[in-house]
Every structure is written in structure tokens, then in C-alpha cells.
Coordinates of N, CA and C in Angstrom, one line a residue:
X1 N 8.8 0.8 -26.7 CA 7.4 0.7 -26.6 C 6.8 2.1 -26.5
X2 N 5.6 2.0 -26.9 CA 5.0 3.5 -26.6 C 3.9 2.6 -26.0
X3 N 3.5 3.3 -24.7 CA 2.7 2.9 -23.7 C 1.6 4.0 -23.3
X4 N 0.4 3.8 -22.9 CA -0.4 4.7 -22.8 C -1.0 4.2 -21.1
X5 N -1.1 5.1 -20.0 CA -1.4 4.3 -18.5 C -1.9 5.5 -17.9
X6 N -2.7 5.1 -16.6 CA -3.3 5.7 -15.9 C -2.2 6.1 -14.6
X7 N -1.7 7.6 -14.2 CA -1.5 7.9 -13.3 C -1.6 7.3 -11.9
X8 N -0.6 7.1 -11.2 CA -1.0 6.3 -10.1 C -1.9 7.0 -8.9
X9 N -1.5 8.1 -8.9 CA -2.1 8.6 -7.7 C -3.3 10.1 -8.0
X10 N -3.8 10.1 -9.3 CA -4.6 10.9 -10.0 C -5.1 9.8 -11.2
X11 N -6.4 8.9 -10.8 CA -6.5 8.4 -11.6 C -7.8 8.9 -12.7
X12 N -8.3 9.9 -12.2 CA -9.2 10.7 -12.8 C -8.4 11.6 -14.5
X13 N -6.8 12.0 -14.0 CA -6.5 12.7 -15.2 C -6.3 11.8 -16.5
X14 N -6.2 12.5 -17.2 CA -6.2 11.9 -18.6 C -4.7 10.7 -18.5
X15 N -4.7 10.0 -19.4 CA -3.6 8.8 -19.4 C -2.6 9.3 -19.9
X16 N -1.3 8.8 -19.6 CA -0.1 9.5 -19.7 C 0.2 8.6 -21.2
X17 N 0.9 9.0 -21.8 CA 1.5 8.6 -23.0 C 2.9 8.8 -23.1
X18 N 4.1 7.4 -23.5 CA 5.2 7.8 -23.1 C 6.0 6.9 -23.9
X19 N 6.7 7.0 -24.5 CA 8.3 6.0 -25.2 C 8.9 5.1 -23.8
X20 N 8.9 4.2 -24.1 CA 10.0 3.4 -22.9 C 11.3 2.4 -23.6
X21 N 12.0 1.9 -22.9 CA 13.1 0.9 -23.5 C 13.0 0.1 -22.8
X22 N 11.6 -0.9 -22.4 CA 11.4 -2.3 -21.7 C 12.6 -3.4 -21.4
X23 N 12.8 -3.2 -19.9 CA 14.1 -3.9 -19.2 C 13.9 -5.3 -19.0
X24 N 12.8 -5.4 -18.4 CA 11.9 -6.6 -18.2 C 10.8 -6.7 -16.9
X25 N 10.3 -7.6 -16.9 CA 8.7 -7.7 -16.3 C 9.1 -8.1 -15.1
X26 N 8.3 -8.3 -14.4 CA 8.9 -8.5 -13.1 C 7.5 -9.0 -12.0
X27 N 7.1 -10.1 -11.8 CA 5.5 -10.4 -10.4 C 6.0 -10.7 -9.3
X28 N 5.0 -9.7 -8.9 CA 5.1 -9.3 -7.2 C 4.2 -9.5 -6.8
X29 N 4.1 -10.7 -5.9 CA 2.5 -11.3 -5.1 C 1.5 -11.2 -6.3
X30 N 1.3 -12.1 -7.6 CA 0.3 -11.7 -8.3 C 0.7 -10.7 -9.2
X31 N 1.0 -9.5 -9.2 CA 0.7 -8.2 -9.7 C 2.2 -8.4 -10.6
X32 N 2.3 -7.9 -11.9 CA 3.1 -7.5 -13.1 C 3.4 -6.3 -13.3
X33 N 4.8 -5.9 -12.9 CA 5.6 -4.7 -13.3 C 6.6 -4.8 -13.9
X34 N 6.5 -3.5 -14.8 CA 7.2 -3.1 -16.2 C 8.8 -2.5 -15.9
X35 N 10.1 -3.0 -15.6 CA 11.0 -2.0 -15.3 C 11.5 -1.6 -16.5
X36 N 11.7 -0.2 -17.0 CA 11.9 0.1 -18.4 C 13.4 1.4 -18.1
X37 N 13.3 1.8 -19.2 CA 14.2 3.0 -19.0 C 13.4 3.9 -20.0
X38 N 13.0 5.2 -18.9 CA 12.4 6.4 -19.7 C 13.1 7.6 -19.7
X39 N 13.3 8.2 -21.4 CA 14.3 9.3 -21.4 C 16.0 8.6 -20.1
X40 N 16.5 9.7 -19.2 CA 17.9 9.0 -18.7 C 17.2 8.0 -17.3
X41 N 16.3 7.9 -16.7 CA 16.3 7.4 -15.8 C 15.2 5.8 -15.5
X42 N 15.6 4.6 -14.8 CA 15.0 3.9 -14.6 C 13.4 4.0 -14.2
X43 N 12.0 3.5 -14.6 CA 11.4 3.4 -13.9 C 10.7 1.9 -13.9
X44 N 9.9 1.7 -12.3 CA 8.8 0.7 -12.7 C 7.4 1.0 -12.7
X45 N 7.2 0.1 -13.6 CA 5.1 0.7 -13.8 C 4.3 -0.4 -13.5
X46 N 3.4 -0.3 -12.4 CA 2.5 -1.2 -12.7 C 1.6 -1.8 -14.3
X47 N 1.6 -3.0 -14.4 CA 1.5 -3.3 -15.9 C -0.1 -3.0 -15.7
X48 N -1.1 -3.3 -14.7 CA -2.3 -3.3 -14.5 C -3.0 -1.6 -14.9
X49 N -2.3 -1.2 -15.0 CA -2.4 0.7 -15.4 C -2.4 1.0 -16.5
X50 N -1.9 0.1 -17.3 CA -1.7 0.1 -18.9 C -2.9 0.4 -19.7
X51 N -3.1 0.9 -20.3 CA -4.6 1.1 -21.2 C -4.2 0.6 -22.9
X52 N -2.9 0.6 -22.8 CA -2.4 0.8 -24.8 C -0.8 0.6 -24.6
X53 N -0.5 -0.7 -25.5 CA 0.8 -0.3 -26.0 C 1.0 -0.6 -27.3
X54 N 2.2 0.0 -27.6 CA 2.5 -0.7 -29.2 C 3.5 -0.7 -29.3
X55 N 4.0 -1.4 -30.5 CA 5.7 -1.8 -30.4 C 6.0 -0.8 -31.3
X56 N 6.8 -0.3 -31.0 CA 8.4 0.6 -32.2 C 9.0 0.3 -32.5
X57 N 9.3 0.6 -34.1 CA 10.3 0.2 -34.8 C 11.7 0.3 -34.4
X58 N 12.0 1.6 -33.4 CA 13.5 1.8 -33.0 C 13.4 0.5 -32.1
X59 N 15.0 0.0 -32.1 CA 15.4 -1.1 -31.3 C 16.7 -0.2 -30.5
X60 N 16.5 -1.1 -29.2 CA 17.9 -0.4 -28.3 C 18.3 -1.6 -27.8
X61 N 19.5 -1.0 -27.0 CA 20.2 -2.6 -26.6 C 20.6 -2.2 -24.9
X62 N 19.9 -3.3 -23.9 CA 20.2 -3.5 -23.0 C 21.3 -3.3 -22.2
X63 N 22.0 -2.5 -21.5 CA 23.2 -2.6 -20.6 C 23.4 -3.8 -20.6
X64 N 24.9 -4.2 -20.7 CA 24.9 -5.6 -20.7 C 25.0 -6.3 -19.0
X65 N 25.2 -4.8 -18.3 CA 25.7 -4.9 -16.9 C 24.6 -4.8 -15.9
X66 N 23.1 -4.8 -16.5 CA 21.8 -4.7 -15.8 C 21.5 -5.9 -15.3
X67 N 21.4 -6.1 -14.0 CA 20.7 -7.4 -14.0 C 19.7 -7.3 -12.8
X68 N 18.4 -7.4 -13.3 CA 16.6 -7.1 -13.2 C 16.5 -7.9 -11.9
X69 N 17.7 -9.2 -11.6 CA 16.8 -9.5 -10.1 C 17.7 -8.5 -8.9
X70 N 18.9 -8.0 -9.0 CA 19.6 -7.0 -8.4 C 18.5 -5.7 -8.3
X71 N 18.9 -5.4 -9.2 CA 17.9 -4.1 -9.4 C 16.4 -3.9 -8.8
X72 N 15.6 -4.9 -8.9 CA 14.5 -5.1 -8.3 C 14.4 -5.4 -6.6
X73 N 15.4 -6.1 -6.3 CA 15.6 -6.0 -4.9 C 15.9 -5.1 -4.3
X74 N 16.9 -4.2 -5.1 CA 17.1 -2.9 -4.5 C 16.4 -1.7 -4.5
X75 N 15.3 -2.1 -5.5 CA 14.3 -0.9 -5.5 C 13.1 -1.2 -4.4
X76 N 12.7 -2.2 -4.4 CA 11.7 -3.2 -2.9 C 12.3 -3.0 -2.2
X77 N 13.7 -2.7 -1.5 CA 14.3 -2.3 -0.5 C 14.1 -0.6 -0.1
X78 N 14.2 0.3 -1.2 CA 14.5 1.7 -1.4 C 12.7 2.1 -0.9
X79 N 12.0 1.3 -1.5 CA 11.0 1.7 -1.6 C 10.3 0.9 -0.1
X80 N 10.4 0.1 0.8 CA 10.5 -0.2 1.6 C 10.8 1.0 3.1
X81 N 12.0 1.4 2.5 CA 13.0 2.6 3.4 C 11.9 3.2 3.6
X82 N 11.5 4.1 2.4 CA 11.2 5.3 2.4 C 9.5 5.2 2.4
X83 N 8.9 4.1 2.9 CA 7.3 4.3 3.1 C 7.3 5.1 4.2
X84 N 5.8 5.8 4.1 CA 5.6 6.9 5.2 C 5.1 5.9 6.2
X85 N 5.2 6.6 7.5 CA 4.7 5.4 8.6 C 3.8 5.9 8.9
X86 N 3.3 5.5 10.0 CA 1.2 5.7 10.7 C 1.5 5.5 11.7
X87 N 2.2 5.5 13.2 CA 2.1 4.0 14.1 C 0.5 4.2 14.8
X88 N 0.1 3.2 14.9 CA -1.3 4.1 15.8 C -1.0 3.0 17.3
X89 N -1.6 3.1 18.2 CA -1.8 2.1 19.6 C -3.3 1.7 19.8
X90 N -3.1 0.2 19.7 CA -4.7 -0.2 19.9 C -5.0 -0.9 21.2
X91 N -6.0 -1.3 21.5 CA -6.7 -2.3 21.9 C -7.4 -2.9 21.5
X92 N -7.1 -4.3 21.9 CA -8.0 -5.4 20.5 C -8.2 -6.4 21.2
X93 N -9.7 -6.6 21.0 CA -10.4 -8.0 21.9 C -9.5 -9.1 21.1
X94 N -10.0 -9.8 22.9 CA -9.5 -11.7 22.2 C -9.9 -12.2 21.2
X95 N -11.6 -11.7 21.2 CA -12.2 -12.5 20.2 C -11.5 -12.3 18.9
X96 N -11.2 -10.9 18.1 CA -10.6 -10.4 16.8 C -9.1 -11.1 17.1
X97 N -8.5 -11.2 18.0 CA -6.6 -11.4 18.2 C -6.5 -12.3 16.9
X98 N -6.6 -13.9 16.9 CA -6.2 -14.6 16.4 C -6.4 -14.3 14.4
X99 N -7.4 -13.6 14.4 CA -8.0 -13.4 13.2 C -7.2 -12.0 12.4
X100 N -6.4 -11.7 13.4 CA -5.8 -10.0 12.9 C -5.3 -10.3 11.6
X101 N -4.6 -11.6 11.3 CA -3.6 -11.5 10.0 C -4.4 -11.4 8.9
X102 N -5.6 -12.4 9.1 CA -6.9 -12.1 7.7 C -7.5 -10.2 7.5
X103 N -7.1 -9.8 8.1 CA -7.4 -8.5 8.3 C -6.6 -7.7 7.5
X104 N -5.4 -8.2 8.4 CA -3.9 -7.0 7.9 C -2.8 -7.9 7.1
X105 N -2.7 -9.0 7.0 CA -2.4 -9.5 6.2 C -0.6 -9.9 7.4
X106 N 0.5 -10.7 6.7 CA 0.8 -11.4 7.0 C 2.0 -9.9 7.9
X107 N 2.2 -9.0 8.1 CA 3.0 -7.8 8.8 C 2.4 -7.9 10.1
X108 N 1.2 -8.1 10.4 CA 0.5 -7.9 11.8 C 1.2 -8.9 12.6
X109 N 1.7 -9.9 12.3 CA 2.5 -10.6 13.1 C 3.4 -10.4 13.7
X110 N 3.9 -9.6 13.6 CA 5.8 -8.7 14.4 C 4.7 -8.0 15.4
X111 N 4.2 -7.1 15.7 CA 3.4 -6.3 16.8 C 2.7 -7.4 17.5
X112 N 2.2 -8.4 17.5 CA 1.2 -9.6 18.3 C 2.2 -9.8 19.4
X113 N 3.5 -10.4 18.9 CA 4.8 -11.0 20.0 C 4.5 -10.6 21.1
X114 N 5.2 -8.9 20.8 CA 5.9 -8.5 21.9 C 4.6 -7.5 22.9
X115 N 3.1 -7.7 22.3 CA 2.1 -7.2 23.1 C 2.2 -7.1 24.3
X116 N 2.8 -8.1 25.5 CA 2.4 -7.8 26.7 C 1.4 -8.9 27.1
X117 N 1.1 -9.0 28.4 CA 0.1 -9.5 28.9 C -1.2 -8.9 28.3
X118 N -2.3 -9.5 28.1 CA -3.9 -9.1 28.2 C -4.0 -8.2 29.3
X119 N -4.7 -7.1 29.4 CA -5.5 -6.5 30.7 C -6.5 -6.9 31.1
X120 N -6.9 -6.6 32.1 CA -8.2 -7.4 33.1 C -9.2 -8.1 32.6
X121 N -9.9 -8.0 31.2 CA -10.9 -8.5 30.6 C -10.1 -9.0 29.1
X122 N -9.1 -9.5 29.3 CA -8.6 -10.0 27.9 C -7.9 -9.3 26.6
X123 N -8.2 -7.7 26.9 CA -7.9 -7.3 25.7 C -6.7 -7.2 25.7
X124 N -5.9 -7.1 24.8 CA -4.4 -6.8 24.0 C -4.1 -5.4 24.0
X125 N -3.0 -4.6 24.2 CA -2.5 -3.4 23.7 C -1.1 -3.8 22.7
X126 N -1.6 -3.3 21.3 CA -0.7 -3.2 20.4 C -0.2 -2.0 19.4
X127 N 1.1 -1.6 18.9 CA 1.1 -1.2 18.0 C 1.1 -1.5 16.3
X128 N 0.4 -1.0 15.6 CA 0.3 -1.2 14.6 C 0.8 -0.3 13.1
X129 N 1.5 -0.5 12.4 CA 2.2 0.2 11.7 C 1.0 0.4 10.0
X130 N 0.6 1.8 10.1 CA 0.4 2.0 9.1 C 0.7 3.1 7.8
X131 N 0.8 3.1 7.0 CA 1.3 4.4 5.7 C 0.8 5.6 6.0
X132 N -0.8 5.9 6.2 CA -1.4 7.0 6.6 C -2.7 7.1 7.5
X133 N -2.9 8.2 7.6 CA -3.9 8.2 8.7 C -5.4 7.5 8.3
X134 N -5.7 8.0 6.6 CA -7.2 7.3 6.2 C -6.8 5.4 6.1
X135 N -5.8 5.2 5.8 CA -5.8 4.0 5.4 C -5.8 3.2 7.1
X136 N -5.3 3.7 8.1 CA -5.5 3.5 9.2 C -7.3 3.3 10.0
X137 N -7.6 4.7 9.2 CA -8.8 4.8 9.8 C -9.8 3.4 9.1
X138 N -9.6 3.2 8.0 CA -10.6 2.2 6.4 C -10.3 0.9 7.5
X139 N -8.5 0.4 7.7 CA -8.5 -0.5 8.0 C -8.8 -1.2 9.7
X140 N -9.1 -0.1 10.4 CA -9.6 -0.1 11.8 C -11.1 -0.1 11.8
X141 N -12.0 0.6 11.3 CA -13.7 0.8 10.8 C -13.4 -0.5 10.8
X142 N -13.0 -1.2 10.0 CA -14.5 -2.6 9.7 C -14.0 -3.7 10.9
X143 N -13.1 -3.2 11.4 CA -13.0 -3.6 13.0 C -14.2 -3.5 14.0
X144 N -14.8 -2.7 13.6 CA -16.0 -2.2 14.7 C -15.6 -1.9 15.8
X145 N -16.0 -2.6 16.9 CA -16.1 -2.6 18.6 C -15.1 -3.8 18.9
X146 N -14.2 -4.3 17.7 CA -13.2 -5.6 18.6 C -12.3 -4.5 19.2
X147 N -11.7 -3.4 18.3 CA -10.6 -2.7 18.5 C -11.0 -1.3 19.0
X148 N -10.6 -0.4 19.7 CA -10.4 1.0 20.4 C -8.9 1.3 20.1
X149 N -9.2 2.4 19.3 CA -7.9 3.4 19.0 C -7.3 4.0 20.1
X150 N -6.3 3.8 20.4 CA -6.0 4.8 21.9 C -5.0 5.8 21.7
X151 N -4.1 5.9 20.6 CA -3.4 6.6 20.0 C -3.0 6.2 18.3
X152 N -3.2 7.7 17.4 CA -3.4 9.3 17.8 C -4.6 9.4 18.2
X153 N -4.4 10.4 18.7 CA -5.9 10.9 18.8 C -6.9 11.8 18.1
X154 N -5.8 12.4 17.0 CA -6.9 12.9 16.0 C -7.2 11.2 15.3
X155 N -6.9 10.2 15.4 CA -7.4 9.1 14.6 C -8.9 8.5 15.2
X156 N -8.6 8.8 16.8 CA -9.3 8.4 17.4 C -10.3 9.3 17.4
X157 N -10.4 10.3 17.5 CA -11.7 11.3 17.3 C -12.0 11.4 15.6
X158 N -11.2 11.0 14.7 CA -12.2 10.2 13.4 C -12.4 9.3 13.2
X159 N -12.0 8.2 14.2 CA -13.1 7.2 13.5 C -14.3 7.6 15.0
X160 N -14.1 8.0 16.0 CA -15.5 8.5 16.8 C -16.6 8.8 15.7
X161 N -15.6 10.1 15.1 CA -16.8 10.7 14.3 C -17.4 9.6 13.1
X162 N -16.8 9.0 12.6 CA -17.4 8.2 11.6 C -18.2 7.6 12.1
X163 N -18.3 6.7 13.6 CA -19.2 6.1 14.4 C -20.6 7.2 14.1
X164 N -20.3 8.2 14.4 CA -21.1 8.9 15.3 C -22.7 9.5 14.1
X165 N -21.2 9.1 12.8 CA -22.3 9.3 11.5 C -23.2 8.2 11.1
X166 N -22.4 7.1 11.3 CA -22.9 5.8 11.2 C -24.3 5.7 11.8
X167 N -24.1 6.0 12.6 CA -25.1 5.7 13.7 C -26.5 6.5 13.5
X168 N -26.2 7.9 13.4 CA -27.6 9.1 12.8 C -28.1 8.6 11.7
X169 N -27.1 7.7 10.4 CA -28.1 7.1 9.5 C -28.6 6.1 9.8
X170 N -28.3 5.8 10.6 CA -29.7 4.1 10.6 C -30.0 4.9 11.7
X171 N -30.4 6.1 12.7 CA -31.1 6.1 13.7 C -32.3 6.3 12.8

């Protein structure tokens, strides 16, 4: 195949254009990925990135020794390993607790357990595991006033600041 796709993490530059030898497809919660072999090495591609393909006349032949649900497990594992972490420490009203998973989706579960008692007025202290610091910050903001950041504290003196912008525009 010759495939034409948008960069994953530059999606502003121009689209990549590339030959592949399509291994097979592969859905993950919804989402369709391409595991192919480019030039000597395996990759996978989000199929949703695709802008253009077209088929080639050259034909290749599959390892006979590849097998797509092996391989795929081992790359969701590899790629699992090696996420960057975030941890941050919250506090999080009662009212938001039960509702965290619609939030963070079904991971927020493992940090709820081993929380601890409530402190004096009900709130929770948890940690929460996230990739980076803005995606920490995106997914704490629309928390508002259920949750207080307590650590890091450069996270916690940006989302202050975000408040603090928030607030001058509607003053």
C-alpha cells in the first residue's frame, strides 16, 4: 500500500507519504489500527490518520511465523511500560467521588480502594495517575471546586492561575 497520513504528534505538518506491507488491522475500544511493515521495521498506525491509500501492484508475502494477536499484545504491553507518568495528589469532594469514573474513565478505580478514610468534612485524598502535566491540568479544570490539587505544585499553582484568568474574564 501507499498510504498518505497525518503525523501524530504535528498535526499541522504536511501528510506523510509512505509504501507499507499491511500485516493486518487490528480495533482497539472502537478505534482501527494498521500493523504493517515499513522499509525493515514493524509499525502501527492509527487508520483514523489516513487521508489516502492506494493499492500496489508489488505483492509480498507475510512471515509465515507472525501472528497479529501475539504481536499486538506485546506492543499494548511495550507501550503500556513505557507511558510517561504524572502522579499528582488530590482531594476530592464526596459529592464528585462516586462520579470520578465518568470523568477518568474506567483506571480511576485502582486509586479510589486504597484512599483512606474521608477527612473531617468528607473529602477524599487520592492519587491519580496521569501522562503529563497539561493533560493533568485539562482533566482536573472541568472539576472545578469538587477537587484541590495538593501535589505538584507547579500543577497546583497552574491550575490557580487558570482560575485566576477565568475569573478576570467574567469579572
Amino acid at each position: 500500500l501507499e498510504i498518505q497520513y497525518r503525523p501524530q504528534f504535528r498535526p499541522e505538518m504536511s501528510p506523510i507519504i509512505s509504501q507499507i506491507n499491511p500485516y493486518g488491522l487490528v480495533s482497539k475500544a472502537g478505534d482501527w489500527h494498521l500493523v504493517a511493515r515499513r522499509q525493515d521495521h514493524l509499525i502501527v498506525l492509527a487508520v483514523s490518520r489516513f487521508e489516502a491509500v492506494e493499492f500496489l501492484s508489488e505483492k509480498f508475502e507475510r512471515p509465515e511465523d507472525f501472528d497479529l494477536g501475539k504481536f499486538w499484545g506485546n506492543w499494548c504491553q511495550g507501550m503500556s511500560d513505557n507511558r510517561p507518568r504524572y502522579p499528582v495528589v488530590v482531594r476530592v469532594s464526596p459529592e464528585i467521588l462516586p462520579n470520578l469514573p465518568y470523568y477518568f474513565g474506567g483506571q480511576i478505580r485502582a486509586p479510589i480502594s486504597p484512599a483512606g478514610q474521608p477527612d473531617e468534612i468528607g473529602w477524599v485524598t487520592l492519587e491519580i495517575q496521569f501522562e503529563y502535566h497539561e493533560q493533568a491540568r485539562w482533566q482536573l479544570l472541568r472539576l472545578g471546586g469538587w477537587v484541590e490539587v495538593l501535589e505538584p505544585s507547579a500543577l497546583r499553582y497552574s491550575i490557580q492561575d487558570f482560575a485566576v484568568q477565568i475569573q478576570m474574564r467574567y469579572d
